PDB file of C-alpha atoms in Angstrom:
ATOM      1  CA  MET A   8      84.130 135.734 224.170  1.00 81.00           C
ATOM      2  CA  THR A   9      83.535 133.367 221.202  1.00 92.00           C
ATOM      3  CA  TYR A  10      86.475 131.727 219.802  1.00 98.00           C
ATOM      4  CA  GLN A  11      86.707 129.873 216.084  1.00 98.00           C
ATOM      5  CA  THR A  12      89.713 127.860 216.703  1.00 99.00           C
ATOM      6  CA  LEU A  13      89.652 127.030 220.396  1.00 99.00           C
ATOM      7  CA  LEU A  14      87.451 125.897 223.088  1.00 99.00           C
ATOM      8  CA  VAL A  15      87.920 127.003 226.678  1.00 99.00           C
ATOM      9  CA  GLU A  16      86.281 125.844 229.795  1.00 98.00           C
ATOM     10  CA  GLN A  17      86.377 126.980 233.524  1.00 98.00           C
ATOM     11  CA  HIS A  18      86.735 123.954 235.952  1.00 98.00           C
ATOM     12  CA  ASP A  19      87.686 124.932 239.209  1.00 97.00           C
ATOM     13  CA  ILE A  20      90.760 126.872 239.402  1.00 98.00           C
ATOM     14  CA  ALA A  21      92.026 125.890 236.131  1.00 99.00           C
ATOM     15  CA  LEU A  22      91.040 126.983 232.750  1.00 99.00           C
ATOM     16  CA  TYR A  23      91.211 124.604 230.013  1.00 99.00           C
ATOM     17  CA  VAL A  24      92.090 125.509 226.817  1.00 99.00           C
ATOM     18  CA  THR A  25      91.757 123.163 223.740  1.00 99.00           C
ATOM     19  CA  LEU A  26      93.577 123.924 220.462  1.00 99.00           C
ATOM     20  CA  ASN A  27      90.870 123.065 218.236  1.00 99.00           C
ATOM     21  CA  ARG A  28      91.904 122.830 214.246  1.00 98.00           C
ATOM     22  CA  PRO A  29      91.722 118.685 214.023  1.00 98.00           C
ATOM     23  CA  HIS A  30      91.076 118.946 210.165  1.00 97.00           C
ATOM     24  CA  CYS A  31      95.169 119.891 210.174  1.00 97.00           C
ATOM     25  CA  ARG A  32      96.548 118.228 213.461  1.00 98.00           C
ATOM     26  CA  ASN A  33      95.380 121.761 215.480  1.00 98.00           C
ATOM     27  CA  ALA A  34      97.793 123.448 213.195  1.00 97.00           C
ATOM     28  CA  MET A  35      98.075 127.038 213.704  1.00 96.00           C
ATOM     29  CA  SER A  36      96.497 129.609 211.896  1.00 95.00           C
ATOM     30  CA  LEU A  37      96.869 133.252 212.374  1.00 93.00           C
ATOM     31  CA  THR A  38      93.130 133.567 213.876  1.00 95.00           C
ATOM     32  CA  MET A  39      94.268 130.739 216.096  1.00 97.00           C
ATOM     33  CA  VAL A  40      97.493 132.888 217.322  1.00 97.00           C
ATOM     34  CA  GLU A  41      95.500 135.716 217.473  1.00 96.00           C
ATOM     35  CA  GLU A  42      92.868 134.277 219.849  1.00 98.00           C
ATOM     36  CA  LEU A  43      95.521 132.665 222.051  1.00 99.00           C
ATOM     37  CA  ALA A  44      97.320 136.486 222.208  1.00 98.00           C
ATOM     38  CA  GLN A  45      93.949 137.593 223.057  1.00 98.00           C
ATOM     39  CA  LEU A  46      93.112 135.225 225.816  1.00 99.00           C
ATOM     40  CA  PHE A  47      96.672 135.057 227.813  1.00 99.00           C
ATOM     41  CA  HIS A  48      96.111 138.799 227.691  1.00 98.00           C
ATOM     42  CA  GLU A  49      93.204 138.792 229.704  1.00 97.00           C
ATOM     43  CA  LEU A  50      94.555 135.930 232.031  1.00 98.00           C
ATOM     44  CA  GLU A  51      97.169 138.572 233.103  1.00 97.00           C
ATOM     45  CA  HIS A  52      95.341 139.880 235.713  1.00 93.00           C
ATOM     46  CA  ASN A  53      93.038 137.388 236.610  1.00 97.00           C
ATOM     47  CA  GLN A  54      93.656 135.714 240.173  1.00 94.00           C
ATOM     48  CA  ASN A  55      90.638 133.432 239.967  1.00 96.00           C
ATOM     49  CA  ILE A  56      92.164 131.454 237.447  1.00 98.00           C
ATOM     50  CA  ARG A  57      95.365 129.459 238.985  1.00 98.00           C
ATOM     51  CA  ALA A  58      96.281 126.953 236.496  1.00 99.00           C
ATOM     52  CA  LEU A  59      96.028 127.303 232.559  1.00 99.00           C
ATOM     53  CA  VAL A  60      96.017 123.512 230.927  1.00 99.00           C
ATOM     54  CA  LEU A  61      96.507 123.244 227.265  1.00 99.00           C
ATOM     55  CA  LYS A  62      96.079 120.363 224.961  1.00 99.00           C
ATOM     56  CA  GLY A  63      95.167 119.609 221.579  1.00 99.00           C
ATOM     57  CA  SER A  64      91.607 118.128 220.100  1.00 99.00           C
ATOM     58  CA  GLU A  65      91.293 114.765 218.642  1.00 98.00           C
ATOM     59  CA  GLY A  66      94.497 113.435 219.890  1.00 98.00           C
ATOM     60  CA  HIS A  67      96.907 115.838 218.809  1.00 99.00           C
ATOM     61  CA  PHE A  68      98.699 118.661 220.867  1.00 99.00           C
ATOM     62  CA  CYS A  69      99.848 121.029 217.697  1.00 99.00           C
ATOM     63  CA  ALA A  70     101.436 120.093 214.388  1.00 98.00           C
ATOM     64  CA  GLY A  71     102.960 124.054 214.067  1.00 96.00           C
ATOM     65  CA  GLY A  72     102.261 126.554 211.547  1.00 92.00           C
ATOM     66  CA  ASP A  73      99.671 126.003 208.999  1.00 91.00           C
ATOM     67  CA  ILE A  74     101.195 126.151 205.645  1.00 80.00           C
ATOM     68  CA  LYS A  75      98.295 125.341 203.880  1.00 78.00           C
ATOM     69  CA  ASP A  76      96.390 128.201 205.593  1.00 72.00           C
ATOM     70  CA  MET A  77      99.499 130.881 204.495  1.00 69.00           C
ATOM     71  CA  ALA A  78      99.252 129.729 201.278  1.00 64.00           C
ATOM     72  CA  ASN A  79      95.714 130.528 200.798  1.00 66.00           C
ATOM     73  CA  ALA A  80      96.115 133.778 203.214  1.00 59.00           C
ATOM     74  CA  ARG A  81      99.041 134.741 200.446  1.00 52.00           C
ATOM     75  CA  GLY A  82      97.036 134.314 197.177  1.00 53.00           C
ATOM     76  CA  ARG A  83      94.123 135.869 198.935  1.00 53.00           C
ATOM     77  CA  ALA A  84      96.219 138.697 199.733  1.00 51.00           C
ATOM     78  CA  LEU A  85      98.006 139.225 196.239  1.00 49.00           C
ATOM     79  CA  GLN A  86      94.617 139.460 194.796  1.00 56.00           C
ATOM     80  CA  THR A  87      93.712 142.483 196.708  1.00 57.00           C
ATOM     81  CA  GLN A  88      96.898 144.372 196.085  1.00 57.00           C
ATOM     82  CA  SER A  89      97.254 146.414 193.429  1.00 57.00           C
ATOM     83  CA  SER A  90     101.096 147.856 193.518  1.00 57.00           C
ATOM     84  CA  PRO A  91     104.443 145.652 192.832  1.00 57.00           C
ATOM     85  CA  GLU A  92     105.266 147.197 196.445  1.00 56.00           C
ATOM     86  CA  GLN A  93     101.966 146.100 198.099  1.00 54.00           C
ATOM     87  CA  LYS A  94     102.313 142.334 196.701  1.00 52.00           C
ATOM     88  CA  GLU A  95     106.120 141.978 197.692  1.00 51.00           C
ATOM     89  CA  ASN A  96     105.332 142.862 201.415  1.00 56.00           C
ATOM     90  CA  THR A  97     102.139 140.086 201.477  1.00 56.00           C
ATOM     91  CA  ASN A  98     104.028 137.436 203.234  1.00 69.00           C
ATOM     92  CA  PRO A  99     101.036 135.871 205.375  1.00 69.00           C
ATOM     93  CA  PHE A 100     104.384 133.414 207.070  1.00 73.00           C
ATOM     94  CA  PHE A 101     106.153 136.805 208.351  1.00 80.00           C
ATOM     95  CA  GLU A 102     102.642 138.155 209.884  1.00 83.00           C
ATOM     96  CA  LEU A 103     101.991 134.726 211.431  1.00 84.00           C
ATOM     97  CA  ASN A 104     105.544 134.078 212.179  1.00 87.00           C
ATOM     98  CA  ARG A 105     105.782 137.682 214.634  1.00 91.00           C
ATOM     99  CA  ALA A 106     102.129 137.125 215.671  1.00 93.00           C
ATOM    100  CA  PHE A 107     103.578 133.796 216.942  1.00 95.00           C
ATOM    101  CA  GLY A 108     106.475 135.319 218.893  1.00 96.00           C
ATOM    102  CA  ARG A 109     104.462 137.521 220.639  1.00 97.00           C
ATOM    103  CA  MET A 110     101.917 134.998 221.727  1.00 98.00           C
ATOM    104  CA  ILE A 111     104.396 132.586 222.991  1.00 98.00           C
ATOM    105  CA  THR A 112     106.215 135.453 224.940  1.00 98.00           C
ATOM    106  CA  GLN A 113     103.064 136.121 226.889  1.00 98.00           C
ATOM    107  CA  ALA A 114     102.249 132.719 227.442  1.00 98.00           C
ATOM    108  CA  ASP A 115     105.839 132.282 228.363  1.00 98.00           C
ATOM    109  CA  HIS A 116     105.193 135.043 231.043  1.00 97.00           C
ATOM    110  CA  LEU A 117     101.566 133.700 232.536  1.00 98.00           C
ATOM    111  CA  PRO A 118     101.203 134.429 235.938  1.00 98.00           C
ATOM    112  CA  GLN A 119      98.932 130.976 236.341  1.00 99.00           C
ATOM    113  CA  VAL A 120     100.564 127.603 236.418  1.00 99.00           C
ATOM    114  CA  VAL A 121     100.834 126.443 232.623  1.00 99.00           C
ATOM    115  CA  VAL A 122     100.374 122.924 231.981  1.00 99.00           C
ATOM    116  CA  THR A 123     100.521 121.279 228.453  1.00 99.00           C
ATOM    117  CA  VAL A 124      99.409 118.225 227.842  1.00 99.00           C
ATOM    118  CA  LEU A 125     100.953 116.323 225.009  1.00 99.00           C
ATOM    119  CA  GLU A 126      99.892 113.967 222.672  1.00 99.00           C
ATOM    120  CA  GLY A 127      99.874 113.120 218.962  1.00 99.00           C
ATOM    121  CA  ALA A 128     102.186 115.842 217.057  1.00 99.00           C
ATOM    122  CA  VAL A 129     103.684 118.169 218.933  1.00 99.00           C
ATOM    123  CA  LEU A 130     105.680 119.734 216.246  1.00 98.00           C
ATOM    124  CA  GLY A 131     107.336 123.510 215.532  1.00 97.00           C
ATOM    125  CA  GLY A 132     104.797 125.842 217.225  1.00 97.00           C
ATOM    126  CA  GLY A 133     103.161 123.506 218.876  1.00 98.00           C
ATOM    127  CA  PHE A 134     106.953 122.181 220.735  1.00 99.00           C
ATOM    128  CA  GLY A 135     107.340 125.809 221.376  1.00 98.00           C
ATOM    129  CA  LEU A 136     104.434 126.063 223.327  1.00 99.00           C
ATOM    130  CA  ALA A 137     105.524 122.807 225.085  1.00 99.00           C
ATOM    131  CA  CYS A 138     108.674 124.804 226.063  1.00 99.00           C
ATOM    132  CA  VAL A 139     107.301 127.497 228.239  1.00 98.00           C
ATOM    133  CA  SER A 140     105.053 125.252 230.169  1.00 99.00           C
ATOM    134  CA  ASP A 141     105.713 125.017 234.059  1.00 99.00           C
ATOM    135  CA  VAL A 142     104.506 121.598 233.778  1.00 99.00           C
ATOM    136  CA  ALA A 143     104.239 119.144 230.726  1.00 99.00           C
ATOM    137  CA  ILE A 144     102.355 115.769 230.591  1.00 99.00           C
ATOM    138  CA  ALA A 145     103.049 113.665 227.321  1.00 99.00           C
ATOM    139  CA  CYS A 146     102.118 110.441 225.931  1.00 99.00           C
ATOM    140  CA  ALA A 147     104.987 108.081 225.276  1.00 99.00           C
ATOM    141  CA  SER A 148     103.394 108.078 221.344  1.00 99.00           C
ATOM    142  CA  ALA A 149     103.609 111.561 221.008  1.00 99.00           C
ATOM    143  CA  GLN A 150     106.005 112.543 218.228  1.00 99.00           C
ATOM    144  CA  PHE A 151     107.973 115.749 218.795  1.00 99.00           C
ATOM    145  CA  GLY A 152     110.606 117.883 216.585  1.00 98.00           C
ATOM    146  CA  LEU A 153     111.378 120.786 214.851  1.00 97.00           C
ATOM    147  CA  PRO A 154     110.165 120.207 210.650  1.00 95.00           C
ATOM    148  CA  GLU A 155     110.978 124.147 210.516  1.00 92.00           C
ATOM    149  CA  THR A 156     114.414 123.359 208.314  1.00 92.00           C
ATOM    150  CA  GLY A 157     113.402 120.944 206.478  1.00 91.00           C
ATOM    151  CA  LEU A 158     110.760 123.074 205.151  1.00 88.00           C
ATOM    152  CA  GLY A 159     113.058 125.987 204.976  1.00 89.00           C
ATOM    153  CA  VAL A 160     112.277 128.063 207.490  1.00 88.00           C
ATOM    154  CA  ILE A 161     114.069 129.517 210.109  1.00 91.00           C
ATOM    155  CA  PRO A 162     112.381 128.754 214.017  1.00 93.00           C
ATOM    156  CA  ALA A 163     113.450 132.242 215.084  1.00 93.00           C
ATOM    157  CA  GLN A 164     110.663 132.902 217.348  1.00 95.00           C
ATOM    158  CA  ILE A 165     110.480 129.196 218.805  1.00 96.00           C
ATOM    159  CA  ALA A 166     114.427 128.658 219.197  1.00 97.00           C
ATOM    160  CA  PRO A 167     115.537 130.992 222.659  1.00 97.00           C
ATOM    161  CA  PHE A 168     112.849 129.114 224.314  1.00 98.00           C
ATOM    162  CA  VAL A 169     113.872 125.397 223.421  1.00 98.00           C
ATOM    163  CA  VAL A 170     117.424 126.349 224.274  1.00 98.00           C
ATOM    164  CA  LYS A 171     115.978 127.909 227.555  1.00 97.00           C
ATOM    165  CA  ARG A 172     113.932 124.507 228.061  1.00 98.00           C
ATOM    166  CA  ILE A 173     116.650 121.568 226.856  1.00 98.00           C
ATOM    167  CA  GLY A 174     120.065 123.662 226.317  1.00 97.00           C
ATOM    168  CA  LEU A 175     122.149 124.435 223.655  1.00 98.00           C
ATOM    169  CA  THR A 176     123.376 121.285 222.443  1.00 98.00           C
ATOM    170  CA  GLN A 177     120.747 118.956 222.410  1.00 98.00           C
ATOM    171  CA  ALA A 178     118.536 122.033 220.607  1.00 98.00           C
ATOM    172  CA  ARG A 179     121.152 122.109 217.618  1.00 98.00           C
ATOM    173  CA  ARG A 180     120.955 118.457 217.153  1.00 97.00           C
ATOM    174  CA  ILE A 181     116.830 118.610 217.189  1.00 97.00           C
ATOM    175  CA  ALA A 182     116.914 122.045 215.065  1.00 97.00           C
ATOM    176  CA  LEU A 183     119.317 121.031 212.653  1.00 97.00           C
ATOM    177  CA  LEU A 184     118.742 117.512 211.921  1.00 96.00           C
ATOM    178  CA  GLY A 185     115.164 118.065 211.747  1.00 94.00           C
ATOM    179  CA  ASP A 186     115.186 114.944 214.337  1.00 90.00           C
ATOM    180  CA  ARG A 187     111.790 113.482 215.302  1.00 97.00           C
ATOM    181  CA  PHE A 188     111.424 111.663 218.556  1.00 98.00           C
ATOM    182  CA  ASP A 189     108.963 110.078 221.484  1.00 99.00           C
ATOM    183  CA  GLY A 190     107.084 111.196 224.888  1.00 99.00           C
ATOM    184  CA  THR A 191     110.225 108.724 226.166  1.00 99.00           C
ATOM    185  CA  GLU A 192     112.506 110.715 224.882  1.00 99.00           C
ATOM    186  CA  ALA A 193     110.624 114.310 225.401  1.00 99.00           C
ATOM    187  CA  VAL A 194     111.105 113.329 229.250  1.00 99.00           C
ATOM    188  CA  LYS A 195     114.737 112.322 229.045  1.00 99.00           C
ATOM    189  CA  LEU A 196     115.553 115.893 227.438  1.00 99.00           C
ATOM    190  CA  GLY A 197     113.402 117.823 230.089  1.00 98.00           C
ATOM    191  CA  ILE A 198     110.773 118.428 227.702  1.00 99.00           C
ATOM    192  CA  ALA A 199     108.117 116.786 229.360  1.00 99.00           C
ATOM    193  CA  HIS A 200     107.942 115.856 232.778  1.00 99.00           C
ATOM    194  CA  TYR A 201     105.248 112.974 233.140  1.00 99.00           C
ATOM    195  CA  LEU A 202     104.960 110.157 231.062  1.00 99.00           C
ATOM    196  CA  CYS A 203     101.875 108.385 230.224  1.00 99.00           C
ATOM    197  CA  ASN A 204     100.810 105.537 228.054  1.00 98.00           C
ATOM    198  CA  ASN A 205      97.487 106.335 227.064  1.00 98.00           C
ATOM    199  CA  THR A 206      94.403 109.014 227.581  1.00 97.00           C
ATOM    200  CA  GLN A 207      93.369 107.823 230.610  1.00 98.00           C
ATOM    201  CA  GLN A 208      96.788 108.055 232.387  1.00 99.00           C
ATOM    202  CA  LEU A 209      96.998 111.283 230.654  1.00 99.00           C
ATOM    203  CA  ASP A 210      93.731 112.161 232.442  1.00 98.00           C
ATOM    204  CA  GLU A 211      94.988 110.812 235.873  1.00 99.00           C
ATOM    205  CA  GLN A 212      98.441 112.785 235.436  1.00 99.00           C
ATOM    206  CA  LEU A 213      96.653 115.980 234.872  1.00 99.00           C
ATOM    207  CA  THR A 214      93.946 115.450 237.913  1.00 99.00           C
ATOM    208  CA  ARG A 215      96.851 115.149 240.157  1.00 99.00           C
ATOM    209  CA  VAL A 216      99.143 117.683 239.056  1.00 99.00           C
ATOM    210  CA  LEU A 217      95.829 120.484 239.392  1.00 99.00           C
ATOM    211  CA  SER A 218      95.472 119.264 242.546  1.00 99.00           C
ATOM    212  CA  LYS A 219      98.809 119.877 243.813  1.00 99.00           C
ATOM    213  CA  ILE A 220      98.867 123.276 242.403  1.00 99.00           C
ATOM    214  CA  LYS A 221      95.659 123.796 244.438  1.00 98.00           C
ATOM    215  CA  ARG A 222      97.336 123.089 247.906  1.00 98.00           C
ATOM    216  CA  CYS A 223      99.678 125.859 247.171  1.00 98.00           C
ATOM    217  CA  ALA A 224      99.000 129.030 247.981  1.00 97.00           C
ATOM    218  CA  PRO A 225      97.740 131.116 244.954  1.00 96.00           C
ATOM    219  CA  GLY A 226     100.086 134.487 245.723  1.00 96.00           C
ATOM    220  CA  ALA A 227     103.003 132.196 246.736  1.00 97.00           C
ATOM    221  CA  ASN A 228     102.738 130.463 243.506  1.00 97.00           C
ATOM    222  CA  ARG A 229     102.580 133.759 241.132  1.00 97.00           C
ATOM    223  CA  VAL A 230     105.504 135.438 243.010  1.00 97.00           C
ATOM    224  CA  THR A 231     107.142 132.314 242.820  1.00 97.00           C
ATOM    225  CA  LYS A 232     106.844 131.945 239.339  1.00 97.00           C
ATOM    226  CA  SER A 233     107.847 135.992 239.000  1.00 95.00           C
ATOM    227  CA  LEU A 234     111.236 135.216 240.958  1.00 96.00           C
ATOM    228  CA  LEU A 235     112.248 131.853 238.642  1.00 95.00           C
ATOM    229  CA  HIS A 236     111.868 133.978 235.673  1.00 90.00           C
ATOM    230  CA  GLN A 237     114.166 136.599 236.876  1.00 91.00           C
ATOM    231  CA  VAL A 238     116.474 134.290 238.253  1.00 92.00           C
ATOM    232  CA  GLY A 239     116.421 132.332 234.688  1.00 85.00           C
ATOM    233  CA  SER A 240     116.809 135.314 232.955  1.00 82.00           C
ATOM    234  CA  ALA A 241     120.514 136.628 235.088  1.00 72.00           C
TER     235      ALA A 241
END
């Protein structure tokens, strides 16, 4: 499959997926969300891929939802709608929000070990993806945050995964204040597991993580991940 917003490559046991909209710090358009959802669907029963590596292009992981893209989409949609009822129901933000909710749930339930490489902007939806990864590697200079409330938006799809990752107390502070923090703080909060100082260290740590995954029995990893989901949801 050819992707507009993703770069996809397989190396050994891992599928590397790079969010590739560098002009907007890899912010998510509806196309990107739909492409990720399709890719995750294809991975659900793929036993040859044992690890999924999610990263961003040109120094940023993901800056959240692309507000400008949504505004442009709304303008185009309004031009094609004739009735007042159709125009009232034309809201690309809600469409993107619903699609993102479905996609992040897919990511959370993938049988593969999901590894995120976090640098630059890790905001909004990017923050959410970090919270559903099994292993997160962060650069110390990365900027994490939930800017939604500052934009007049409710982080409804992301909130459950953030709470599950770091607990209600810290999730309240981050979401309600719109605070931003670096990779060092992200590791302290439990969002990320490994801290690196530069791109070379990120790559080296990723290699070590994938080596450990490769040593594990693939069937045991899949069943264990499913079991942990059940325990965590009990």
